[in-house]
XYZ file of C-alpha atoms in Angstrom:
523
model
C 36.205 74.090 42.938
C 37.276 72.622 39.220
C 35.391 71.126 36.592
C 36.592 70.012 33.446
C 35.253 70.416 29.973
C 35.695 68.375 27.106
C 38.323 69.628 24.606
C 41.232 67.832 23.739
C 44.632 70.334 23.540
C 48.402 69.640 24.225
C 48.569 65.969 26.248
C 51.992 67.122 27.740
C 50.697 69.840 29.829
C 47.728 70.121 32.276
C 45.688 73.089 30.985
C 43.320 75.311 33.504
C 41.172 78.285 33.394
C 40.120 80.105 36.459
C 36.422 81.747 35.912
C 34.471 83.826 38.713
C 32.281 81.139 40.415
C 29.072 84.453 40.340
C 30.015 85.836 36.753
C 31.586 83.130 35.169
C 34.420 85.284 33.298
C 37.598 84.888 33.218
C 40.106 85.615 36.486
C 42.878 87.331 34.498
C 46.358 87.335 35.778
C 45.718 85.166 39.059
C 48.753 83.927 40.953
C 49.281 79.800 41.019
C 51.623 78.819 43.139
C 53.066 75.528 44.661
C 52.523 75.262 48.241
C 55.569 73.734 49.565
C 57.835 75.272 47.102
C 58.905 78.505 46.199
C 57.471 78.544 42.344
C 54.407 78.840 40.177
C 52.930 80.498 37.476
C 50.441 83.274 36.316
C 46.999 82.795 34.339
C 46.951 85.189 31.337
C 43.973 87.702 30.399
C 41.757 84.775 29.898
C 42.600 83.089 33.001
C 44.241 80.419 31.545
C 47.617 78.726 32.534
C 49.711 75.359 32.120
C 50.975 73.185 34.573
C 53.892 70.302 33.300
C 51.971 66.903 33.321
C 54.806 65.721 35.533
C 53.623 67.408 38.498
C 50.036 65.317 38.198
C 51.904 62.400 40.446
C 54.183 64.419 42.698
C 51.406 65.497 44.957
C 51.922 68.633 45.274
C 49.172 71.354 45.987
C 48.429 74.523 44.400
C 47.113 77.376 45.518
C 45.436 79.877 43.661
C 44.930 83.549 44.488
C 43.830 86.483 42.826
C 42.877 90.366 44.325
C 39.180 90.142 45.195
C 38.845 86.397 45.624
C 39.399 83.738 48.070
C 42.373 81.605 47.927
C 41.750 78.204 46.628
C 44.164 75.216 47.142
C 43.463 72.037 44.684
C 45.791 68.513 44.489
C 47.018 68.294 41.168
C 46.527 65.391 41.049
C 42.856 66.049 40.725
C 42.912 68.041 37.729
C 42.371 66.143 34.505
C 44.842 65.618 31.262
C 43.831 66.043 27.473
C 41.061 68.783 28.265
C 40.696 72.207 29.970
C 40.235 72.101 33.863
C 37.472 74.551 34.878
C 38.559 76.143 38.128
C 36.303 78.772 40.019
C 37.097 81.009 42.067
C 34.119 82.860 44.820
C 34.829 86.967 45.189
C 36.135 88.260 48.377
C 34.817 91.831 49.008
C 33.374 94.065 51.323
C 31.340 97.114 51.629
C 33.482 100.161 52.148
C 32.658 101.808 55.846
C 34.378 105.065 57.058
C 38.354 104.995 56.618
C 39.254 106.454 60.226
C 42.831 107.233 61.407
C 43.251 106.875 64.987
C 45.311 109.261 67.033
C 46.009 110.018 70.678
C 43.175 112.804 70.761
C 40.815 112.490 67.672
C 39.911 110.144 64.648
C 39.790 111.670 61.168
C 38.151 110.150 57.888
C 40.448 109.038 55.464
C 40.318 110.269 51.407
C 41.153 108.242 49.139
C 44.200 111.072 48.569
C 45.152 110.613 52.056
C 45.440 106.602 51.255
C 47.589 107.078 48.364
C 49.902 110.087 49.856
C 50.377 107.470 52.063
C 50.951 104.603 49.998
C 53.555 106.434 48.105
C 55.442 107.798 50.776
C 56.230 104.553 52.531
C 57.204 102.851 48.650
C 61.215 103.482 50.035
C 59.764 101.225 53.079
C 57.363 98.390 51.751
C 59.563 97.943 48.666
C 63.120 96.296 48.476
C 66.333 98.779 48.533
C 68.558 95.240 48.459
C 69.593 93.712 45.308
C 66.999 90.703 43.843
C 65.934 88.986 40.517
C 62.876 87.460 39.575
C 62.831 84.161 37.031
C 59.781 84.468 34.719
C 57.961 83.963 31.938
C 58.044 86.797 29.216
C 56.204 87.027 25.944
C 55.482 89.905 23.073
C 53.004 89.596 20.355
C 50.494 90.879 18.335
C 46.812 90.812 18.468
C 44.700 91.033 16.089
C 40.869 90.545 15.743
C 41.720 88.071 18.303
C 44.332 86.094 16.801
C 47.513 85.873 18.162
C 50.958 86.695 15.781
C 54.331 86.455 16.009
C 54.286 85.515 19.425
C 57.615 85.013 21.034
C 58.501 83.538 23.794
C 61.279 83.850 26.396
C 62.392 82.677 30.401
C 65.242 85.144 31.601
C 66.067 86.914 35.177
C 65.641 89.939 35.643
C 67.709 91.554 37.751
C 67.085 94.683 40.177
C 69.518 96.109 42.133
C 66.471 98.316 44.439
C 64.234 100.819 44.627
C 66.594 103.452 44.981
C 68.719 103.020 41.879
C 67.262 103.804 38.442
C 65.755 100.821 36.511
C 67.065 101.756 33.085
C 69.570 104.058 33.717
C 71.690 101.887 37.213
C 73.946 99.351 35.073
C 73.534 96.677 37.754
C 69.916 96.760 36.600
C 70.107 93.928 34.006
C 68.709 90.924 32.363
C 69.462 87.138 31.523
C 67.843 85.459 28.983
C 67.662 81.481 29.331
C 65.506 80.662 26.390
C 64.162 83.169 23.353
C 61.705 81.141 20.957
C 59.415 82.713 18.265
C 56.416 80.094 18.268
C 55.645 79.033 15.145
C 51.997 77.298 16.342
C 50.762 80.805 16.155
C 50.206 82.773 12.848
C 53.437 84.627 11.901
C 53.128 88.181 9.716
C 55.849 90.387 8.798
C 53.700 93.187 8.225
C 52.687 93.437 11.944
C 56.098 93.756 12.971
C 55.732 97.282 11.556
C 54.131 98.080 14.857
C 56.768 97.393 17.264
C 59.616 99.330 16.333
C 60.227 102.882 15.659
C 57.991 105.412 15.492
C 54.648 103.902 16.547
C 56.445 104.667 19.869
C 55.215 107.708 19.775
C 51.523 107.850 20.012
C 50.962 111.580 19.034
C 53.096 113.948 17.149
C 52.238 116.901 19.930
C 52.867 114.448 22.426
C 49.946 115.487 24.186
C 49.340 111.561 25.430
C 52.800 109.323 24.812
C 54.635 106.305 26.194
C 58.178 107.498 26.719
C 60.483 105.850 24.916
C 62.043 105.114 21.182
C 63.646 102.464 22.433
C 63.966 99.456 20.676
C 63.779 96.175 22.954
C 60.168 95.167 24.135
C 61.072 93.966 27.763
C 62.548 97.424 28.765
C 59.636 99.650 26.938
C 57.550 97.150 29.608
C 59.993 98.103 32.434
C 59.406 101.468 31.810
C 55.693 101.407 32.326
C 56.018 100.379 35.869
C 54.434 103.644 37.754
C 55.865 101.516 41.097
C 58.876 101.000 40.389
C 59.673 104.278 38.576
C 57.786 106.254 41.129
C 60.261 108.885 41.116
C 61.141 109.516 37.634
C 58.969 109.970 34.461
C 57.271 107.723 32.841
C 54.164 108.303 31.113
C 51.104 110.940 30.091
C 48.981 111.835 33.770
C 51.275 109.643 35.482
C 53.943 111.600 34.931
C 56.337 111.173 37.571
C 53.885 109.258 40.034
C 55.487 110.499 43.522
C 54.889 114.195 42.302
C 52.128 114.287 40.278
C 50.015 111.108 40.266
C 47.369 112.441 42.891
C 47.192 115.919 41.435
C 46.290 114.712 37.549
C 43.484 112.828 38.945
C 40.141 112.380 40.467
C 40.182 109.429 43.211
C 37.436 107.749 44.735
C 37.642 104.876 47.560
C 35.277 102.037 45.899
C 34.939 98.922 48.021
C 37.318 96.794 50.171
C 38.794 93.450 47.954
C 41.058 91.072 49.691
C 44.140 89.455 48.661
C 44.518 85.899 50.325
C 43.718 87.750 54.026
C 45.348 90.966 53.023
C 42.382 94.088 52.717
C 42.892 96.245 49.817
C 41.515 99.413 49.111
C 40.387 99.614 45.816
C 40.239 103.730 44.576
C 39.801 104.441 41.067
C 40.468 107.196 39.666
C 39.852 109.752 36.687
C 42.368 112.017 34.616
C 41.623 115.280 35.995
C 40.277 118.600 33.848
C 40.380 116.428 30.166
C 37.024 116.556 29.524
C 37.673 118.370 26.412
C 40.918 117.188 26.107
C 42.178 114.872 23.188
C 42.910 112.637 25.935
C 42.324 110.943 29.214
C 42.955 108.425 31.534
C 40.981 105.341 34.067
C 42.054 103.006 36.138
C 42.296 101.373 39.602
C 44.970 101.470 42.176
C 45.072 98.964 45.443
C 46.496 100.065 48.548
C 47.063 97.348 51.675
C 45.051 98.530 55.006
C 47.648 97.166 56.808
C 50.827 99.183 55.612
C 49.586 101.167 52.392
C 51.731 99.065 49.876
C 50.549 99.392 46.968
C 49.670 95.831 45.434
C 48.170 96.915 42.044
C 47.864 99.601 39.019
C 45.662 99.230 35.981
C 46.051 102.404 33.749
C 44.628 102.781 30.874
C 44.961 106.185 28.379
C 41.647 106.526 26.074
C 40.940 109.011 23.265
C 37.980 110.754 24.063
C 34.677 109.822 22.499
C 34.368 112.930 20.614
C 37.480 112.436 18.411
C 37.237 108.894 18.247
C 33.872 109.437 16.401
C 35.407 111.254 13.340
C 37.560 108.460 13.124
C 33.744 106.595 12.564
C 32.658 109.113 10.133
C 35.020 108.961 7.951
C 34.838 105.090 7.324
C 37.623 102.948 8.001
C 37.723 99.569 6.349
C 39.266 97.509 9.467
C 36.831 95.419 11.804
C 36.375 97.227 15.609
C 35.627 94.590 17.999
C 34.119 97.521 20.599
C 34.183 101.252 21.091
C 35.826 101.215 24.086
C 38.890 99.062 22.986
C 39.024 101.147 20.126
C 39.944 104.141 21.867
C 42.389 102.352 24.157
C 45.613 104.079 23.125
C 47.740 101.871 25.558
C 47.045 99.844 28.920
C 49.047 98.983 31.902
C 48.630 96.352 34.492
C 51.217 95.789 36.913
C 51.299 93.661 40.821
C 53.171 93.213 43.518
C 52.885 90.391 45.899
C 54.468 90.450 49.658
C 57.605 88.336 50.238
C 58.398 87.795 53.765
C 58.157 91.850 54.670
C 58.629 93.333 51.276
C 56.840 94.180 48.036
C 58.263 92.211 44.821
C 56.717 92.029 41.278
C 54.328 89.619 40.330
C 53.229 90.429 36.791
C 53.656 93.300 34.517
C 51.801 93.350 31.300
C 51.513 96.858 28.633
C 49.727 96.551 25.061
C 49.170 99.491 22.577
C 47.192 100.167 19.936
C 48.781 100.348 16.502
C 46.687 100.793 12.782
C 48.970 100.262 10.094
C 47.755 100.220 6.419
C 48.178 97.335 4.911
C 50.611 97.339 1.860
C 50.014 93.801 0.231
C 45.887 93.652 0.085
C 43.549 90.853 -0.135
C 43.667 89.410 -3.400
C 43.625 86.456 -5.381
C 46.552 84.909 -6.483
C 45.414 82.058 -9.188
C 42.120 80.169 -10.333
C 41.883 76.935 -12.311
C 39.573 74.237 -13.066
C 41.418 70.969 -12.714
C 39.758 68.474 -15.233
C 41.036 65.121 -13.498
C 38.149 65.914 -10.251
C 36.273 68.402 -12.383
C 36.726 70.853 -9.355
C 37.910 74.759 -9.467
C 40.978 75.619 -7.235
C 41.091 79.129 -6.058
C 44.226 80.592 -4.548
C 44.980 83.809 -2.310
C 47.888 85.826 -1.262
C 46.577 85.474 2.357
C 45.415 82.615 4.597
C 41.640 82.641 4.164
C 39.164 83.422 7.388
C 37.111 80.288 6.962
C 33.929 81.734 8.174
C 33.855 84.122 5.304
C 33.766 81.097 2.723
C 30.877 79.178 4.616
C 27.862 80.814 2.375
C 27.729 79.136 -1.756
C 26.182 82.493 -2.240
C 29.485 84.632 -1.546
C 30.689 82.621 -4.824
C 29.763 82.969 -8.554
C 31.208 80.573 -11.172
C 30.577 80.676 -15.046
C 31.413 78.810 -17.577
C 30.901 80.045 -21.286
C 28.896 82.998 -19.493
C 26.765 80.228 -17.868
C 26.196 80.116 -14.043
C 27.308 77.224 -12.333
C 25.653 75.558 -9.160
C 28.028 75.106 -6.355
C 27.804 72.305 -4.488
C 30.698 72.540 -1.567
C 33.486 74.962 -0.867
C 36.302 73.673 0.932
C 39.630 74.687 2.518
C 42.187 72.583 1.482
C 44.752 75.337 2.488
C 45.400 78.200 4.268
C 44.769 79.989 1.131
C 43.742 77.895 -0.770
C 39.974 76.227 -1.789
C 38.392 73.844 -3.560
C 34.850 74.343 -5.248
C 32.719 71.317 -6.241
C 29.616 71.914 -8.789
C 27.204 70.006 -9.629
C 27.961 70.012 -13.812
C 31.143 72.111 -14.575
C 30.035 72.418 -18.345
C 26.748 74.216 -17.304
C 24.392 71.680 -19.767
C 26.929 71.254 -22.384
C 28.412 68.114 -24.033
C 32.024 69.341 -23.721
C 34.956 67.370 -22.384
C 36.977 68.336 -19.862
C 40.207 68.085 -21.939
C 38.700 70.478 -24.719
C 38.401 73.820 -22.475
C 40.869 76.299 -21.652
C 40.702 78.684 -18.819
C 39.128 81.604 -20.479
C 35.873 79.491 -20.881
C 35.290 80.485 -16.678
C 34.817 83.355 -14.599
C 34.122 84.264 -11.181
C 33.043 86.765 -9.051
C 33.845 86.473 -5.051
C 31.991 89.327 -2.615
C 32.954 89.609 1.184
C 35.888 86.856 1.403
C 38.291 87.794 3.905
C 41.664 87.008 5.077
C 42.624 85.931 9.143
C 43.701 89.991 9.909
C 40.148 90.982 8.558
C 41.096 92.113 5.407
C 38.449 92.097 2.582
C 38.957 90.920 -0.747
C 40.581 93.645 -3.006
C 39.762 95.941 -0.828
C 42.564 98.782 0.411
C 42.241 98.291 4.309
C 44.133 99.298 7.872
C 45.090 96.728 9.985
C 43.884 97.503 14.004
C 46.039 95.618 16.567
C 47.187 95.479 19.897
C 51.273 95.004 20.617
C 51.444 93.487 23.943
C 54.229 92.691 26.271
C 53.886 90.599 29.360
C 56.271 89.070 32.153
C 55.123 86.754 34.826
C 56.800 86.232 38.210
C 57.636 82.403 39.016
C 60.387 82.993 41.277
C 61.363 86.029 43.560
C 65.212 85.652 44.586
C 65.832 88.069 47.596
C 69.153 89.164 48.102
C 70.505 88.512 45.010
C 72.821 89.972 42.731
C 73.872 89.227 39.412
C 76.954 86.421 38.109
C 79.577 88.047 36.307
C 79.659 84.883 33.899
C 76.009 86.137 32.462
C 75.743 87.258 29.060
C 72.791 90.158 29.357
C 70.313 92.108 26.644
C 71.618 95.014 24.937
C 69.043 97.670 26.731
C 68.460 99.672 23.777
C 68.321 96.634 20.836
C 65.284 94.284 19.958
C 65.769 90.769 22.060
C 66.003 89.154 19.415
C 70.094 90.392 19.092
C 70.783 89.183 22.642
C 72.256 86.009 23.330
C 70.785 83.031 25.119
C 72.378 81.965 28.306
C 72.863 78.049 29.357
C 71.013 77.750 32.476
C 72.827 76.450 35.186
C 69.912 75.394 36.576
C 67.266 73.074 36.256
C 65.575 75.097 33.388
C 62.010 72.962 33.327
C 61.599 74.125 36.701
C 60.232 77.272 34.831
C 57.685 77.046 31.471
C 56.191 78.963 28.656
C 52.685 79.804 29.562
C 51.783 79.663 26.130
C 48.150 80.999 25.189
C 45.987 77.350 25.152
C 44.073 78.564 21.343
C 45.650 80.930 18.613
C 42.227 82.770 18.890
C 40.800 84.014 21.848
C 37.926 82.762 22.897
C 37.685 79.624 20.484
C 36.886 76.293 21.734
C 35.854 76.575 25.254
């Protein structure tokens, strides 16, 4: 079932968000697809997604589908323009009885190590070993306190010659780009950018929890944190390499049966085993089909322990920490695989790490003046200003001649710049606005902030999130790459690659682009 709510956003696309119909939060990542043709698109984290407005009078269906819900098919024709469709979604899941395996002369209870022994000794069988591509939707960014940066934006191929060749390493493994945008609706920073390259790769200096690579190009450094797909080479801290030592480095535990579309999934999370005094450790949740043990899902997520995060506490940092948990996130992993006729291919791959940079240009104020024509004062900052820190008259002191002033509104007339209005500039006095000079005022400004969180002339770290995402909208089986594609330099940012020209109907595919520059605004 949809709803739609009232907020007017970009009239060229159809904008959704899936909820849970019990919980009412977001459905992140859920699978929309067309149901007479081979396309579609993924919701992001917040269960949002776009649709073109052109489909709204074809009459085609979608259906919607997401691990631990029911499949839901809507007309699109149904679903409104120029505000946010409300779709839920009702959960699918069922109380975990005994996992028996039946044999000629006796059943035996499953373990949730049994399941995934299983699961990745038949990945040479449930996966594909023939050459494919998938055409998606990639994007990198930065987050933070909420706010997207720097957000670009891509549609390329990726092409994978199977499950037995290396990803990185096999040189048929390669990719196409067919559009590269940076999207300038969404704040831009330079200083962020710090946090992609280099050595912020490395998480620790002993290496005792690390993402594997100093490579420098965002889509492979996501490639590379596929435990599937590189199930038999290293890739990261606990998972090592996952055929060998994934069930030894943890603690498993069979949870509860969720279904995807009629599929039943276990759902076993599991613990990082023996680091409870360790620097680090690991969660997450893996989901393994009934049917054939493929595995159809892995969220992993490496934490600092509690313990060490709290001296981080004690000894005071400056930057804003939205919650303790996401503070000691180090990185996260989310990766699915959907079945295509009898095989596995990737739906969605997403990986985001934590990165605190200092911040080398501070808060500060650039320039103050009283302009005499509208008797207002002008106040200009290096940054764009957060606006809610500039809502209270009493975060503002004017004086002229030593004399306080009474403010009467504060405005943002820029993105760093505002405009004061008082009720009488001279304080009292008879004087005439073309007889002062600027040393007659003063000011004093307390807890103004910029959009990163930065406080006024204050020395501060900057906490973010790098994140890298790629969204399935088309699997190609049997498919191997043209000789006339141009393809990214493996080991160089995007950026240096060159665009292909589709030949191809190119608006068959779409940026997914986040619906708000902040989560969680509007709605």
């Amino acid at each position: 079932s949809f709803v739609a709510s009232s907020i007017a956003q970009d009239s060229k696309k159809l904008l959704c968000k899936i909820l849970d119909q019990e919980s009412k939060y977001p459905v992140s990542y859920a699978t929309i697809k067309f149901e007479d043709i081979q396309n579609g698109v993924i919701a992001d984290e917040e269960g949002e997604f776009r649709l073109p407005l052109e489909y709204k009078t074809s009459n085609k269906t979608i259906i919607i589908s997401s691990i631990g819900f029911e499949s839901l098919k809507i007309s699109i024709n149904t679903l409104k323009d120029n505000t946010v469709n409300i779709i839920y979604l009702r959960p699918r899941i069922e109380a975990l009885d005994a996992v028996v395996l039946s044999g000629k002369t006796k059943t035996k209870v499953l373990s949730a190590e049994a399941i995934i022994k299983e699961a990745i000794k038949r990945i040479p069988i449930n996966y594909p070993k023939s050459p494919h591509s998938y055409i998606g939707y990639y994007r990198d960014y930065q987050l933070v306190n909420d706010k997207y940066y720097n957000l670009n934006e891509s549609i390329l191929e990726n092409f994978d010659a199977g499950f037995q060749t290396n990803k990185y390493g096999n040189r048929e493994n390669v990719t196409a780009l067919y559009s590269y945008d940076l999207n300038k609706n969404y704040y831009l920073d330079s200083v962020l950018l710090k946090s992609v390259y280099g050595l912020s790769k490395i998480i620790n200096k002993d290496e005792s929890a690390k993402f594997n690579t100093s490579v420098q190009n965002e889509l492979e450094i996501l490639n590379g944190h596929n435990p599937i797909r590189n199930y038999n080479v290293p890739s990261f801290s606990f998972i090592n390499t996952f055929r060998n030592n994934f069930i030894d480095n943890h603690v498993l535990k069979i949870q509860e049966i969720k279904y995807m579309d009629e599929t039943p999934l276990f759902e076993i999370s599991f613990v990082s085993r023996d680091t409870e005094n360790a620097k680090f450790k690991a969660i997450g949740k893996i989901y393994v089909a009934k049917t054939n043990y493929a595995i159809y899902k892995v969220e992993y997520k490496m934490l600092e322990n509690e313990k060490f995060a709290q001296n981080r506490y004690k000894r005071g940092n400056s930057t804003k920490f939205e919650s303790r948990d996401r503070l000691n996130t180090l990185f996260e992993t989310k990766v699915e695989y959907k079945a295509v006729n009898d095989k596995m291919y990737l739906n969605y791959m997403t990986f985001n790490n934590r990165f605190i940079i200092k911040e080398p240009n501070p808060f500060k104020v650039e320039d103050f003046e009283f302009d005499p024509k509208d008797e207002a004062f002008y106040i200009t900052f290096n940054k764009s200003i957060d606006k809610s820190s500039i809502e209270r008259n009493s975060r503002f002191k004017l004086l002229y001649k030593n004399k306080k002033l009474i403010i009467k509104t504060i405005e943002l007339v820029k993105t760093n710049v505002i405009k004061i209005n008082v009720i009488d500039w001279a304080a009292g006095s008879k004087a005439k606005p073309t007889e002062v000079v600027s040393e007659d005022f003063s000011y004093k400004l307390k807890r103004i902030k910029d959009t990163s969180g930065g406080t006024l002339d204050k020395e501060s770290k900057i906490l973010g999130y790098q994140f890298r995402e790629f969204f399935t909208q088309e699997v190609f089986e049997n498919k191997t790459p043209s000789t006339e594609l141009i393809f990214i330099y493996k080991t160089r940012p995007l950026s240096a690659s060159r665009v292909n020209d589709a030949n191809f109907d190119i608006n068959k595919y779409w940026v997914n682009s986040p619906l708000k520059q902040t989560k969680g605004e509007g709605l």
